[in-house]
């Protein structure tokens, strides 16, 4: 079929129609079959593993014996570079009129993996069709991953602990953006997390952010974290304010554990119309604000007691006025307290410097956090003694921008450094 775009429309319509009653194991062969009408010879689907260190080939029975790498490392490969930066890159030199490309698989802004496409043409229509095909395949994968054990096994390089199995199934996607905010999160040790959980949710102009750290490093910690997240989510959806949500979490923990287990946390709400951030601190590390890639501060707010301890300390609702491009960073102590035996902690300064430096290099926020979490792992010789979680939210500005370029959203890029001399806040740096 010619490059008029009709082949691409037929390809998408046929794959979409087939997807409704198709197990994920048939997706590779069906995608290749439907893509031929658009001039694509072969479609290979690679999904990122749980720790975002490699890309794993999704195969069905017919594709199992093909001579393609079952795994590709993200570091040091063309596919990995395309994944890190969200770019379409040539997969191989053009040979006898055959072009091969690596195309990012994105569900909105969540990085699912990469598509390797072989085509007989290299023009604007081909690129448009490849991007549309990748978007549809990403949607299909996301729609089926909650019920596919085959996909769950594919993205794991080792067994999950019981608490990790619970936590990963509770958490929202690690990346989200809508033109007003860009949110990304990372969590390690991926296969053995226990009490750390994070949450974000959008409610009209409001964006809710939460991070919880349950005491202990066992299955009981995982249960406590899950209970805190569920209680917070339930209260929020019934219209509770921040102070009330924290009280509901505490009540649930006390009812279940009788003051024997506790959870620290930050509960926050950002009004995207105004940039006003409100938050409550319940015995947790204070949030960080990063501004202009060169300035940061810890937000000051009197902490209440950890939820579940019932110590009687008041909860204080604190407020901060953000500027467009500001990044709110919530984290647990596993990030800053990671250390090699006998060595210094990773530390708050190293943590914030890493975020600022890599963001200034133009890396997408999810890629910055991916590199951060692996830097923390390396600093701890590959094995953490505590969960290490970071949740980052950038307020892009007061208005939804429906025409914002897809590349900007996929990269979750900020507005970059601005010539802004106002560096004062209502709180003390």
CSV table of C-alpha atoms in Angstrom, one decimal:
chain,number,residue,atom,x,y,z
A,1,UNK,CA,0.0,0.0,0.0
A,2,UNK,CA,1.2,3.5,-0.7
A,3,UNK,CA,2.4,6.1,1.8
A,4,UNK,CA,-0.8,8.1,1.8
A,5,UNK,CA,-1.7,7.0,5.3
A,6,UNK,CA,-4.5,4.7,4.4
A,7,UNK,CA,-2.3,1.6,5.2
A,8,UNK,CA,-1.6,3.0,8.7
A,9,UNK,CA,-5.3,3.5,9.4
A,10,UNK,CA,-6.1,-0.1,8.3
A,11,UNK,CA,-3.3,-1.4,10.4
A,12,UNK,CA,-4.5,0.3,13.5
A,13,UNK,CA,-8.2,-0.6,12.9
A,14,UNK,CA,-7.4,-4.3,12.4
A,15,UNK,CA,-5.0,-4.5,15.4
A,16,UNK,CA,-7.5,-2.7,17.7
A,17,UNK,CA,-10.4,-5.0,16.6
A,18,UNK,CA,-8.2,-8.1,17.2
A,19,UNK,CA,-7.0,-6.9,20.6
A,20,UNK,CA,-10.3,-7.2,22.5
A,21,UNK,CA,-10.3,-11.0,22.6
A,22,UNK,CA,-6.6,-11.6,22.2
A,23,UNK,CA,-4.2,-13.0,24.9
A,24,UNK,CA,-1.0,-11.1,25.1
A,25,UNK,CA,1.0,-14.1,23.8
A,26,UNK,CA,-0.6,-13.4,20.4
A,27,UNK,CA,0.3,-9.7,20.3
A,28,UNK,CA,3.7,-10.1,18.6
A,29,UNK,CA,2.5,-12.2,15.7
A,30,UNK,CA,-0.8,-10.2,15.3
A,31,UNK,CA,1.0,-6.9,15.4
A,32,UNK,CA,3.4,-8.0,12.6
A,33,UNK,CA,0.5,-9.4,10.6
A,34,UNK,CA,-1.5,-6.1,10.8
A,35,UNK,CA,1.5,-4.0,10.2
A,36,UNK,CA,2.3,-5.4,6.8
A,37,UNK,CA,-0.6,-3.5,5.2
A,38,UNK,CA,1.3,-0.3,6.2
A,39,UNK,CA,4.6,-1.5,4.7
A,40,UNK,CA,6.2,-2.9,7.9
A,41,UNK,CA,7.8,-6.3,7.5
A,42,UNK,CA,8.4,-7.2,11.1
A,43,UNK,CA,7.4,-5.9,14.5
A,44,UNK,CA,9.3,-6.9,17.6
A,45,UNK,CA,8.0,-5.9,21.1
A,46,UNK,CA,10.5,-5.4,23.9
A,47,UNK,CA,9.2,-4.4,27.4
A,48,UNK,CA,11.3,-2.9,30.2
A,49,UNK,CA,12.0,-5.1,33.2
A,50,UNK,CA,10.9,-4.3,36.7
A,51,UNK,CA,14.2,-2.4,37.6
A,52,UNK,CA,14.4,-0.7,34.2
A,53,UNK,CA,17.8,-2.3,33.5
A,54,UNK,CA,17.0,-4.3,30.4
A,55,UNK,CA,14.5,-4.7,27.6
A,56,UNK,CA,12.8,-8.2,27.3
A,57,UNK,CA,11.5,-9.6,24.1
A,58,UNK,CA,7.8,-10.4,24.2
A,59,UNK,CA,7.3,-13.7,22.3
A,60,UNK,CA,4.4,-16.0,21.5
A,61,UNK,CA,4.6,-19.6,20.5
A,62,UNK,CA,5.3,-18.8,16.8
A,63,UNK,CA,8.0,-16.3,17.7
A,64,UNK,CA,9.9,-18.3,20.3
A,65,UNK,CA,12.6,-19.6,18.0
A,66,UNK,CA,13.3,-16.5,16.1
A,67,UNK,CA,16.9,-15.3,16.1
A,68,UNK,CA,16.5,-12.2,18.1
A,69,UNK,CA,18.1,-11.2,21.5
A,70,UNK,CA,15.8,-12.2,24.3
A,71,UNK,CA,17.1,-9.3,26.4
A,72,UNK,CA,18.9,-6.1,25.6
A,73,UNK,CA,20.6,-4.0,28.3
A,74,UNK,CA,19.4,-0.4,28.6
A,75,UNK,CA,23.0,0.7,29.2
A,76,UNK,CA,25.3,0.7,26.2
A,77,UNK,CA,22.8,-0.2,23.5
A,78,UNK,CA,21.0,1.8,20.8
A,79,UNK,CA,17.7,0.4,22.0
A,80,UNK,CA,18.6,1.5,25.5
A,81,UNK,CA,19.6,4.9,24.4
A,82,UNK,CA,16.3,5.3,22.5
A,83,UNK,CA,14.5,4.2,25.7
A,84,UNK,CA,16.4,6.6,28.0
A,85,UNK,CA,15.8,9.6,25.9
A,86,UNK,CA,12.4,8.7,24.3
A,87,UNK,CA,13.8,9.0,20.7
A,88,UNK,CA,13.2,7.1,17.5
A,89,UNK,CA,16.6,5.8,16.4
A,90,UNK,CA,17.8,3.6,13.6
A,91,UNK,CA,18.2,0.0,14.7
A,92,UNK,CA,20.5,-0.9,11.8
A,93,UNK,CA,22.0,0.7,8.7
A,94,UNK,CA,19.6,0.7,5.7
A,95,UNK,CA,20.1,-2.4,3.6
A,96,UNK,CA,18.7,-2.9,0.2
A,97,UNK,CA,15.7,-0.6,0.8
A,98,UNK,CA,14.9,-2.1,4.3
A,99,UNK,CA,14.8,0.4,7.2
A,100,UNK,CA,14.8,-0.7,10.8
A,101,UNK,CA,13.9,1.5,13.7
A,102,UNK,CA,13.6,1.6,17.5
A,103,UNK,CA,10.4,3.3,18.5
A,104,UNK,CA,9.5,4.1,22.2
A,105,UNK,CA,6.4,2.3,23.6
A,106,UNK,CA,4.6,4.9,25.7
A,107,UNK,CA,1.3,4.7,27.5
A,108,UNK,CA,0.7,8.5,27.8
A,109,UNK,CA,4.1,9.1,29.4
A,110,UNK,CA,4.8,5.8,31.1
A,111,UNK,CA,7.8,4.1,29.4
A,112,UNK,CA,6.6,0.5,28.6
A,113,UNK,CA,9.5,-0.5,26.4
A,114,UNK,CA,10.6,-0.4,22.8
A,115,UNK,CA,9.3,-1.5,19.4
A,116,UNK,CA,11.7,-2.6,16.7
A,117,UNK,CA,10.1,-2.0,13.3
A,118,UNK,CA,11.4,-3.1,9.9
A,119,UNK,CA,10.0,-1.0,7.0
A,120,UNK,CA,10.3,-0.7,3.3
A,121,UNK,CA,10.2,3.1,3.4
A,122,UNK,CA,11.6,6.0,5.4
A,123,UNK,CA,9.3,9.0,5.1
A,124,UNK,CA,7.0,11.1,7.3
A,125,UNK,CA,4.0,8.7,6.8
A,126,UNK,CA,6.1,5.8,7.9
A,127,UNK,CA,7.2,7.6,11.1
A,128,UNK,CA,3.7,8.6,11.9
A,129,UNK,CA,2.5,5.1,11.4
A,130,UNK,CA,5.3,3.7,13.6
A,131,UNK,CA,4.5,6.1,16.4
A,132,UNK,CA,0.8,5.3,16.2
A,133,UNK,CA,1.5,1.5,16.1
A,134,UNK,CA,3.7,1.9,19.2
A,135,UNK,CA,1.0,3.9,21.0
A,136,UNK,CA,-1.6,1.3,20.3
A,137,UNK,CA,0.6,-1.6,21.3
A,138,UNK,CA,1.5,0.1,24.6
A,139,UNK,CA,-2.2,0.6,25.3
A,140,UNK,CA,-2.9,-3.1,24.6
A,141,UNK,CA,0.0,-4.2,26.9
A,142,UNK,CA,-1.2,-1.9,29.7
A,143,UNK,CA,-4.8,-3.2,29.4
A,144,UNK,CA,-3.7,-6.8,29.7
A,145,UNK,CA,-0.8,-6.7,32.2
A,146,UNK,CA,-3.0,-6.9,35.2
A,147,UNK,CA,-4.2,-10.3,34.2
A,148,UNK,CA,-1.2,-11.7,32.4
A,149,UNK,CA,1.2,-13.9,34.5
A,150,UNK,CA,3.3,-14.4,31.3
A,151,UNK,CA,4.0,-10.7,31.2
A,152,UNK,CA,4.6,-10.5,34.9
A,153,UNK,CA,7.2,-13.3,34.6
A,154,UNK,CA,8.8,-11.7,31.6
A,155,UNK,CA,9.7,-8.5,33.4
A,156,UNK,CA,11.2,-10.2,36.4
A,157,UNK,CA,14.7,-11.4,36.7
A,158,UNK,CA,14.2,-12.9,40.1
A,159,UNK,CA,11.3,-13.8,42.5
A,160,UNK,CA,9.4,-11.1,44.3
A,161,UNK,CA,9.0,-11.3,48.0
A,162,UNK,CA,5.4,-11.6,49.3
A,163,UNK,CA,5.4,-8.0,50.4
A,164,UNK,CA,6.8,-6.8,47.1
A,165,UNK,CA,4.1,-8.7,45.2
A,166,UNK,CA,1.5,-6.9,47.2
A,167,UNK,CA,3.1,-3.4,47.0
A,168,UNK,CA,3.6,-3.4,43.2
A,169,UNK,CA,0.0,-4.4,42.6
A,170,UNK,CA,-1.2,-1.5,44.8
A,171,UNK,CA,0.9,1.3,43.3
A,172,UNK,CA,-0.1,3.6,40.5
A,173,UNK,CA,2.1,3.7,37.3
A,174,UNK,CA,5.5,5.2,38.0
A,175,UNK,CA,5.0,8.0,35.5
A,176,UNK,CA,2.2,10.5,34.7
A,177,UNK,CA,1.8,13.8,32.9
A,178,UNK,CA,-1.1,15.9,31.7
A,179,UNK,CA,0.3,19.3,30.7
A,180,UNK,CA,-0.2,20.8,34.2
A,181,UNK,CA,2.0,18.4,36.2
A,182,UNK,CA,4.6,15.7,35.5
A,183,UNK,CA,5.0,13.0,38.1
A,184,UNK,CA,7.5,10.2,38.3
A,185,UNK,CA,8.5,7.7,41.0
A,186,UNK,CA,11.2,5.1,41.7
A,187,UNK,CA,11.2,2.4,44.3
A,188,UNK,CA,14.0,-0.1,45.4
A,189,UNK,CA,14.8,-2.8,46.2
A,190,UNK,CA,12.3,-3.7,43.5
A,191,UNK,CA,12.1,-7.5,44.4
A,192,UNK,CA,12.1,-7.1,48.1
A,193,UNK,CA,10.3,-3.9,49.0
A,194,UNK,CA,8.5,-4.0,52.3
A,195,UNK,CA,6.9,-0.9,53.9
A,196,UNK,CA,7.4,1.9,51.4
A,197,UNK,CA,4.4,3.0,49.2
A,198,UNK,CA,3.6,6.1,47.2
A,199,UNK,CA,0.4,7.4,45.7
A,200,UNK,CA,-0.7,10.2,43.4
A,201,UNK,CA,-4.2,11.0,42.0
A,202,UNK,CA,-5.8,13.7,40.0
A,203,UNK,CA,-9.1,15.2,41.0
A,204,UNK,CA,-10.1,18.0,38.6
A,205,UNK,CA,-7.5,20.8,39.2
A,206,UNK,CA,-6.1,19.1,42.3
A,207,UNK,CA,-3.2,16.6,42.4
A,208,UNK,CA,-2.9,14.5,45.5
A,209,UNK,CA,0.5,13.2,46.5
A,210,UNK,CA,1.4,10.8,49.3
A,211,UNK,CA,4.4,8.8,50.5
A,212,UNK,CA,4.4,6.3,53.4
A,213,UNK,CA,7.2,4.4,55.2
A,214,UNK,CA,6.0,1.6,57.5
A,215,UNK,CA,8.2,0.5,60.4
A,216,UNK,CA,10.2,-2.7,59.8
A,217,UNK,CA,11.5,-4.6,56.8
A,218,UNK,CA,9.2,-7.6,56.7
A,219,UNK,CA,5.8,-8.8,55.4
A,220,UNK,CA,4.2,-7.0,58.4
A,221,UNK,CA,5.7,-3.7,57.2
A,222,UNK,CA,4.2,-4.4,53.8
A,223,UNK,CA,0.8,-5.0,55.3
A,224,UNK,CA,1.1,-1.8,57.3
A,225,UNK,CA,2.0,0.2,54.2
A,226,UNK,CA,-0.8,-1.3,52.3
A,227,UNK,CA,-3.3,-0.5,55.0
A,228,UNK,CA,-2.1,3.1,55.2
A,229,UNK,CA,-2.4,3.5,51.4
A,230,UNK,CA,-5.8,1.9,51.3
A,231,UNK,CA,-7.1,4.0,54.3
A,232,UNK,CA,-5.7,7.2,52.7
A,233,UNK,CA,-7.2,6.4,49.3
A,234,UNK,CA,-10.6,5.6,50.8
A,235,UNK,CA,-10.7,8.8,52.9
A,236,UNK,CA,-9.6,10.9,50.0
A,237,UNK,CA,-12.3,9.6,47.7
A,238,UNK,CA,-14.9,10.4,50.4
A,239,UNK,CA,-13.8,14.1,50.4
A,240,UNK,CA,-11.6,14.1,53.5
A,241,UNK,CA,-9.0,16.9,53.9
A,242,UNK,CA,-5.3,16.3,54.5
A,243,UNK,CA,-5.4,16.4,58.3
A,244,UNK,CA,-8.5,14.1,58.3
A,245,UNK,CA,-6.8,11.6,55.9
A,246,UNK,CA,-3.8,11.3,58.2
A,247,UNK,CA,-6.2,10.7,61.2
A,248,UNK,CA,-8.1,8.0,59.3
A,249,UNK,CA,-4.8,6.3,58.5
A,250,UNK,CA,-3.8,6.4,62.2
A,251,UNK,CA,-7.2,5.1,63.3
A,252,UNK,CA,-7.0,2.1,60.8
A,253,UNK,CA,-3.5,1.2,62.1
A,254,UNK,CA,-4.5,1.4,65.7
A,255,UNK,CA,-7.6,-0.7,65.1
A,256,UNK,CA,-5.5,-3.3,63.4
A,257,UNK,CA,-2.3,-3.3,65.4
A,258,UNK,CA,-3.1,-1.6,68.7
A,259,UNK,CA,-0.3,1.0,68.7
A,260,UNK,CA,2.3,-1.7,68.0
A,261,UNK,CA,3.1,-0.6,64.5
A,262,UNK,CA,3.4,2.8,62.9
A,263,UNK,CA,3.8,4.5,59.6
A,264,UNK,CA,5.4,7.9,58.8
A,265,UNK,CA,4.3,9.9,55.8
A,266,UNK,CA,3.7,13.1,53.9
A,267,UNK,CA,0.2,13.8,52.5
A,268,UNK,CA,0.0,16.7,50.1
A,269,UNK,CA,-2.3,18.4,47.6
A,270,UNK,CA,-1.3,20.7,44.8
A,271,UNK,CA,-3.8,23.1,43.2
A,272,UNK,CA,-2.6,23.3,39.6
A,273,UNK,CA,-4.6,26.5,39.0
A,274,UNK,CA,-2.6,28.5,41.5
A,275,UNK,CA,0.5,26.5,42.4
A,276,UNK,CA,-0.5,26.4,46.0
A,277,UNK,CA,0.9,23.3,47.7
A,278,UNK,CA,-0.6,22.1,51.0
A,279,UNK,CA,0.8,19.3,53.1
A,280,UNK,CA,0.8,17.5,56.4
A,281,UNK,CA,3.9,15.9,57.8
A,282,UNK,CA,3.4,12.8,60.1
A,283,UNK,CA,6.9,12.0,61.4
A,284,UNK,CA,8.5,12.0,58.0
A,285,UNK,CA,11.4,13.7,56.2
A,286,UNK,CA,10.3,17.1,55.0
A,287,UNK,CA,9.6,17.6,51.2
A,288,UNK,CA,12.2,19.3,49.0
A,289,UNK,CA,11.5,22.0,46.4
A,290,UNK,CA,13.9,22.3,43.5
A,291,UNK,CA,13.8,25.5,41.5
A,292,UNK,CA,15.5,26.7,38.4
A,293,UNK,CA,18.0,23.7,38.4
A,294,UNK,CA,20.2,25.6,40.8
A,295,UNK,CA,18.3,26.2,44.0
A,296,UNK,CA,16.5,23.9,46.5
A,297,UNK,CA,15.1,24.1,50.0
A,298,UNK,CA,13.5,21.8,52.6
A,299,UNK,CA,10.0,22.9,53.3
A,300,UNK,CA,9.5,23.7,57.0
A,301,UNK,CA,6.4,22.3,58.7
A,302,UNK,CA,5.9,21.2,62.3
A,303,UNK,CA,5.6,17.4,62.2
A,304,UNK,CA,2.9,15.4,63.8
A,305,UNK,CA,3.6,12.0,65.4
A,306,UNK,CA,3.9,8.9,63.2
A,307,UNK,CA,0.5,7.4,62.3
A,308,UNK,CA,-0.3,4.6,64.6
A,309,UNK,CA,1.5,5.9,67.7
A,310,UNK,CA,-1.3,8.0,69.1
A,311,UNK,CA,1.1,10.4,70.8
A,312,UNK,CA,-1.2,13.4,70.8
A,313,UNK,CA,0.9,15.8,68.7
A,314,UNK,CA,-1.2,18.1,66.6
A,315,UNK,CA,-1.2,17.8,62.8
A,316,UNK,CA,-0.3,21.1,61.1
A,317,UNK,CA,-1.6,22.0,57.6
A,318,UNK,CA,1.3,23.9,55.9
A,319,UNK,CA,1.2,25.9,52.7
A,320,UNK,CA,3.7,26.9,50.1
A,321,UNK,CA,3.4,29.0,46.9
A,322,UNK,CA,5.1,27.3,44.0
A,323,UNK,CA,6.5,28.8,40.8
A,324,UNK,CA,6.0,27.2,37.4
A,325,UNK,CA,8.7,24.6,36.9
A,326,UNK,CA,9.2,23.9,40.6
A,327,UNK,CA,9.7,20.2,41.4
A,328,UNK,CA,8.3,18.8,44.7
A,329,UNK,CA,10.4,15.8,45.9
A,330,UNK,CA,9.0,13.3,48.5
A,331,UNK,CA,11.4,10.6,49.6
A,332,UNK,CA,12.0,7.9,52.3
A,333,UNK,CA,15.1,7.5,54.4
A,334,UNK,CA,16.4,4.6,52.3
A,335,UNK,CA,17.5,7.2,49.7
A,336,UNK,CA,19.6,9.5,51.9
A,337,UNK,CA,20.8,6.9,54.4
A,338,UNK,CA,22.2,4.4,52.0
A,339,UNK,CA,25.9,3.7,52.6
A,340,UNK,CA,28.6,1.2,52.0
A,341,UNK,CA,29.8,-0.6,55.1
A,342,UNK,CA,31.8,1.9,57.1
A,343,UNK,CA,31.3,4.6,54.6
A,344,UNK,CA,29.4,7.9,54.7
A,345,UNK,CA,25.7,8.1,53.9
A,346,UNK,CA,24.5,8.9,50.4
A,347,UNK,CA,23.1,12.0,52.0
A,348,UNK,CA,20.6,14.8,51.3
A,349,UNK,CA,23.1,17.0,49.4
A,350,UNK,CA,24.3,14.2,47.1
A,351,UNK,CA,20.6,13.3,46.5
A,352,UNK,CA,19.5,16.8,45.5
A,353,UNK,CA,22.7,17.5,43.5
A,354,UNK,CA,22.0,14.4,41.5
A,355,UNK,CA,18.5,15.4,40.7
A,356,UNK,CA,19.5,19.0,39.7
A,357,UNK,CA,22.6,17.9,37.6
A,358,UNK,CA,20.9,15.2,35.6
A,359,UNK,CA,17.8,17.3,35.0
A,360,UNK,CA,20.0,20.2,33.8
A,361,UNK,CA,21.5,17.7,31.3
A,362,UNK,CA,18.1,17.5,29.6
A,363,UNK,CA,17.2,14.0,30.7
A,364,UNK,CA,13.6,13.1,31.1
A,365,UNK,CA,12.5,13.0,34.8
A,366,UNK,CA,11.8,9.2,34.7
A,367,UNK,CA,15.3,8.6,33.3
A,368,UNK,CA,16.8,10.9,36.0
A,369,UNK,CA,15.1,8.9,38.7
A,370,UNK,CA,16.1,5.6,37.1
A,371,UNK,CA,19.7,6.7,37.2
A,372,UNK,CA,19.3,8.0,40.7
A,373,UNK,CA,18.0,4.8,42.1
A,374,UNK,CA,20.8,2.8,40.5
A,375,UNK,CA,23.3,5.3,41.8
A,376,UNK,CA,21.9,4.7,45.3
A,377,UNK,CA,22.1,0.9,44.7
A,378,UNK,CA,25.7,1.2,43.5
A,379,UNK,CA,26.6,3.4,46.5
A,380,UNK,CA,25.3,0.6,48.7
A,381,UNK,CA,27.2,-2.1,46.8
A,382,UNK,CA,24.0,-3.3,45.1
A,383,UNK,CA,22.0,-4.2,48.1
A,384,UNK,CA,19.9,-1.9,50.2
A,385,UNK,CA,19.1,-2.4,53.9
A,386,UNK,CA,16.0,-0.3,53.7
A,387,UNK,CA,13.4,0.7,51.1
A,388,UNK,CA,14.4,3.7,49.0
A,389,UNK,CA,11.6,5.6,47.4
A,390,UNK,CA,11.3,8.9,45.7
A,391,UNK,CA,8.2,10.7,44.3
A,392,UNK,CA,8.8,13.8,42.2
A,393,UNK,CA,6.1,16.1,40.9
A,394,UNK,CA,6.8,19.1,38.6
A,395,UNK,CA,4.2,21.8,38.4
A,396,UNK,CA,4.4,22.9,34.8
A,397,UNK,CA,2.1,25.8,35.1
A,398,UNK,CA,-1.5,27.0,35.8
A,399,UNK,CA,-3.2,25.9,32.6
A,400,UNK,CA,-3.7,22.6,30.8
A,401,UNK,CA,-1.8,22.8,27.5
A,402,UNK,CA,-3.5,20.4,25.1
A,403,UNK,CA,-1.3,21.4,22.2
A,404,UNK,CA,1.9,20.8,24.1
A,405,UNK,CA,4.2,18.7,21.9
A,406,UNK,CA,4.1,15.0,22.6
A,407,UNK,CA,7.9,14.8,22.9
A,408,UNK,CA,7.9,17.3,25.8
A,409,UNK,CA,5.3,15.3,27.6
A,410,UNK,CA,7.0,12.0,26.9
A,411,UNK,CA,10.2,13.5,28.2
A,412,UNK,CA,8.5,15.1,31.2
A,413,UNK,CA,10.8,18.0,30.6
A,414,UNK,CA,10.6,21.2,32.6
A,415,UNK,CA,10.6,24.7,31.3
A,416,UNK,CA,14.3,24.8,31.9
A,417,UNK,CA,16.3,27.5,33.8
A,418,UNK,CA,14.6,30.9,33.9
A,419,UNK,CA,16.0,34.3,34.6
A,420,UNK,CA,14.1,34.7,37.9
A,421,UNK,CA,15.6,36.7,40.7
A,422,UNK,CA,12.9,35.8,43.2
A,423,UNK,CA,14.3,33.1,45.4
A,424,UNK,CA,12.3,33.8,48.6
A,425,UNK,CA,9.7,31.7,50.3
A,426,UNK,CA,7.4,31.9,53.2
A,427,UNK,CA,9.4,29.1,54.9
A,428,UNK,CA,13.0,29.1,56.1
A,429,UNK,CA,15.5,27.4,53.7
